[in-house]
XYZ file of C-alpha atoms in Angstrom:
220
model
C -84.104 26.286 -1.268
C -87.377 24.858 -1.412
C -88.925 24.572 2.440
C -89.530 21.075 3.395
C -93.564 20.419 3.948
C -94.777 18.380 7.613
C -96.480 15.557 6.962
C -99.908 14.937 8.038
C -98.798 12.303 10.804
C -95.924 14.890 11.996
C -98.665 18.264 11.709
C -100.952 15.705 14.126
C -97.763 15.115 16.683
C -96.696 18.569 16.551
C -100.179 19.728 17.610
C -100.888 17.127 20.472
C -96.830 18.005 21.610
C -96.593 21.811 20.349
C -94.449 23.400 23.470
C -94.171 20.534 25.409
C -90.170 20.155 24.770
C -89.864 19.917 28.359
C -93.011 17.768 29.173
C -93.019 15.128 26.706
C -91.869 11.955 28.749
C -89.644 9.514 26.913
C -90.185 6.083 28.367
C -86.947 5.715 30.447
C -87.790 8.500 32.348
C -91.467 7.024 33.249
C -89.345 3.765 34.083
C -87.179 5.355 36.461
C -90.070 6.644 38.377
C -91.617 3.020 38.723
C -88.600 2.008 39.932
C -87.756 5.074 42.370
C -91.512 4.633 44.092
C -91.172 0.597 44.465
C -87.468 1.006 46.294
C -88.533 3.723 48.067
C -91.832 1.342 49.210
C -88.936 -1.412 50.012
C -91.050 -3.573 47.110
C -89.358 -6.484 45.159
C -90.216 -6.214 41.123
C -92.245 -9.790 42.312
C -94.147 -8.607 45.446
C -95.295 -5.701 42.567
C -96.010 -8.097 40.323
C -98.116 -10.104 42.474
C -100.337 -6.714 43.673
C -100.808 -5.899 40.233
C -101.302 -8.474 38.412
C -98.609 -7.529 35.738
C -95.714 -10.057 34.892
C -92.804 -9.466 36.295
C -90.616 -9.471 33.113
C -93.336 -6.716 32.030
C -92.265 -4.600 34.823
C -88.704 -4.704 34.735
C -88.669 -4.149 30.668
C -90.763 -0.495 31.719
C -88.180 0.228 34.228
C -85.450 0.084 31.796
C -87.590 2.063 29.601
C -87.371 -0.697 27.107
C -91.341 -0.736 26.462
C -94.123 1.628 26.797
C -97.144 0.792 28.736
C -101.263 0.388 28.056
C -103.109 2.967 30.635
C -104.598 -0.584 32.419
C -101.126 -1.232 33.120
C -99.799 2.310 34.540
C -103.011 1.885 36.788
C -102.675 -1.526 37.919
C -98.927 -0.252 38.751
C -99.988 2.912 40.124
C -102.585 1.012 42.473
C -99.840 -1.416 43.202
C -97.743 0.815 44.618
C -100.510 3.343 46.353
C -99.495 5.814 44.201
C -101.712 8.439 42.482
C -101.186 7.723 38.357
C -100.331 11.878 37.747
C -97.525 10.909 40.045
C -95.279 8.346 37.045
C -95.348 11.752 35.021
C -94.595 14.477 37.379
C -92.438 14.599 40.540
C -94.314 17.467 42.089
C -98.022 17.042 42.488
C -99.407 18.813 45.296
C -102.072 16.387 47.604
C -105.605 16.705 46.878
C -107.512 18.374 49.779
C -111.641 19.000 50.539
C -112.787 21.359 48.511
C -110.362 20.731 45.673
C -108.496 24.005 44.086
C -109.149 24.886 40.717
C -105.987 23.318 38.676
C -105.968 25.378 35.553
C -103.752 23.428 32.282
C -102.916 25.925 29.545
C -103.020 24.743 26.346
C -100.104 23.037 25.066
C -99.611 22.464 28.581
C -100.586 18.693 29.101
C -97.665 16.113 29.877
C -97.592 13.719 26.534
C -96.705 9.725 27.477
C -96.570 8.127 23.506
C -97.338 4.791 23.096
C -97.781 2.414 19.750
C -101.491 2.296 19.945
C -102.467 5.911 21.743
C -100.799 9.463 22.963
C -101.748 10.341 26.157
C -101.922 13.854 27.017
C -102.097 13.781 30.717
C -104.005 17.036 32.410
C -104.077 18.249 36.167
C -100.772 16.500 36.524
C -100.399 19.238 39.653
C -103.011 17.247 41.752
C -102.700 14.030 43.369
C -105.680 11.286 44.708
C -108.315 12.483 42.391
C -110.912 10.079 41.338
C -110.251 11.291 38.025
C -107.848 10.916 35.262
C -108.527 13.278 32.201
C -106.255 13.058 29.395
C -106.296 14.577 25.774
C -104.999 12.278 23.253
C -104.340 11.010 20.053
C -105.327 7.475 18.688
C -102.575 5.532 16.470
C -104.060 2.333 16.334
C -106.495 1.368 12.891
C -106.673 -2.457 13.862
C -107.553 -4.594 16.201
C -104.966 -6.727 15.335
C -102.420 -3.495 16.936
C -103.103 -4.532 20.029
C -101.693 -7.576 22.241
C -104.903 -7.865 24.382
C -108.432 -6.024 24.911
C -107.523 -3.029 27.525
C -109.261 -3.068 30.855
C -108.853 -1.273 33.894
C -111.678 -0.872 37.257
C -113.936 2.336 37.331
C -115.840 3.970 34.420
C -114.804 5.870 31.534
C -115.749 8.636 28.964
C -114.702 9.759 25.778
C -115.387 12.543 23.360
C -114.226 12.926 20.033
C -112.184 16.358 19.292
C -111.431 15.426 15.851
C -111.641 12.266 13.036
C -113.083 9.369 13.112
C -113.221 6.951 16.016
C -114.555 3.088 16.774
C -114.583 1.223 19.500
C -114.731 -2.348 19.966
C -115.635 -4.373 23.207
C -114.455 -8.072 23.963
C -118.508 -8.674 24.351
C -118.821 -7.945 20.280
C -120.139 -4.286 20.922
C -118.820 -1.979 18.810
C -119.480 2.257 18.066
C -118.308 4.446 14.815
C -118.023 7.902 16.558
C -116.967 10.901 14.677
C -116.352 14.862 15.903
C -119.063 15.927 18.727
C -119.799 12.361 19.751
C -119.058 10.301 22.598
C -119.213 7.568 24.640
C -119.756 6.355 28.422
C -118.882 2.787 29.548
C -117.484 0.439 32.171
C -113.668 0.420 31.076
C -113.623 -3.226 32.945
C -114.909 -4.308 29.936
C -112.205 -4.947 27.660
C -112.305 -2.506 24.976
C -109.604 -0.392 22.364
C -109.634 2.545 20.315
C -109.208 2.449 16.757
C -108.854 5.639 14.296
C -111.077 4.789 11.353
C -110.066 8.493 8.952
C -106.808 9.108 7.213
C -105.376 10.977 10.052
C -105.584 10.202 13.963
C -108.512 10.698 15.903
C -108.200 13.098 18.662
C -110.141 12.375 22.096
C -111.085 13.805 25.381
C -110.796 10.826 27.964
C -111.865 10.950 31.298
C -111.202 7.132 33.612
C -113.029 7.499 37.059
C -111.604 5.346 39.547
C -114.224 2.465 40.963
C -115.218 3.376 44.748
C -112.477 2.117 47.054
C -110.082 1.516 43.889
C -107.760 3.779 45.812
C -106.509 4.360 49.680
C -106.956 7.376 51.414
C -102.542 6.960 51.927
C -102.205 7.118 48.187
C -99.713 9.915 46.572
């Protein structure tokens, strides 16, 4: 019998996801979380809505698990509910104390949250309040026409290109063609999405800083 050949799309899935049976989050589960922190916060789905400036309807469709959600989002939620954003994809994450412990990922390791648009390979899921949030991922998205809105989200952000082609478009009318070994630095409050611009997915290294004060000293 002749052996069935992977696509290029599922080679690029398998490698972002390779051993991460256990880790890769399928939206309900990421939905049930959201909705376990905001009843155990005693927090209506509109007093949420209100802190985070996310429609209510939004909300309740990612508790059921019915959509996925934009990183802006899971941070606006995540800020909304003085929670630390590692916390939607892993129940144990251990607080973050002065100096901070090396927090060593293996490869293969990171905790994969797939959307439309982007995969997001979330890294140092252990610790909780960090400024940062690195994350290796994959870019769907070729079009700017992919996405319902600009994405934008407080603090500053990074990326470097792993792999492919990459461009990136601001609401202001900027725009940058990155390919392997470049990258970029920018205020992600300006609105701004990833596109893949090669045959196959780009892959990034992202790194969003929180802005000063974007997060209480209570957060978990």
């Amino acid at each position: 019998m002749k052996k069935a050949v992977a696509s290029p799309q599922q080679e690029q899935t398998a490698s972002i996801a390779q051993g991460l049976d256990t880790l890769s989050l399928e939206p309900g589960k990421v939905g049930a979380r959201l909705r376990s922190v905001r009843r155990a916060r005693r927090l209506t789905l509109a007093a949420v809505s209100e802190r985070s400036g996310i429609a209510l309807s939004t909300i309740s469709k990612a508790e059921r698990g019915d959509i996925t959600l934009t990183y802006d989002k899971l941070a606006a939620l995540a800020h909304a509910l003085e929670l630390d954003l590692s916390a939607l994809f892993i129940r144990r994450a251990e607080a973050t104390t002065l100096p901070i412990e090396p927090t060593f990922t293996p490869s293969g390791a990171q905790v994969i949250y797939d959307t439309q648009n982007y995969a997001y390979g979330m890294l140092a899921t252990e610790l909780s309040g960090k400024r940062m949030v690195p994350m290796r991922g994959r870019v769907h998205a070729r079009k700017l026409e992919d996405f319902a809105d600009y994405i934008r989200h407080a603090g500053e952000e990074f990326v470097f290109v792993l792999g492919g082609a990459l461009q990136i478009l601001f609401e202001d009318g900027r725009h940058f063609a990155l390919k392997t070994g470049d990258s970029l630095y920018f205020d992600s409050a300006v609105g701004h999405v990833y596109l893949s611009r090669g045959k196959t997915d780009a892959e990034v290294l992202v790194c969003c800083v929180d802005a000063p004060g974007g997060r209480g000293p209570g957060a978990i």
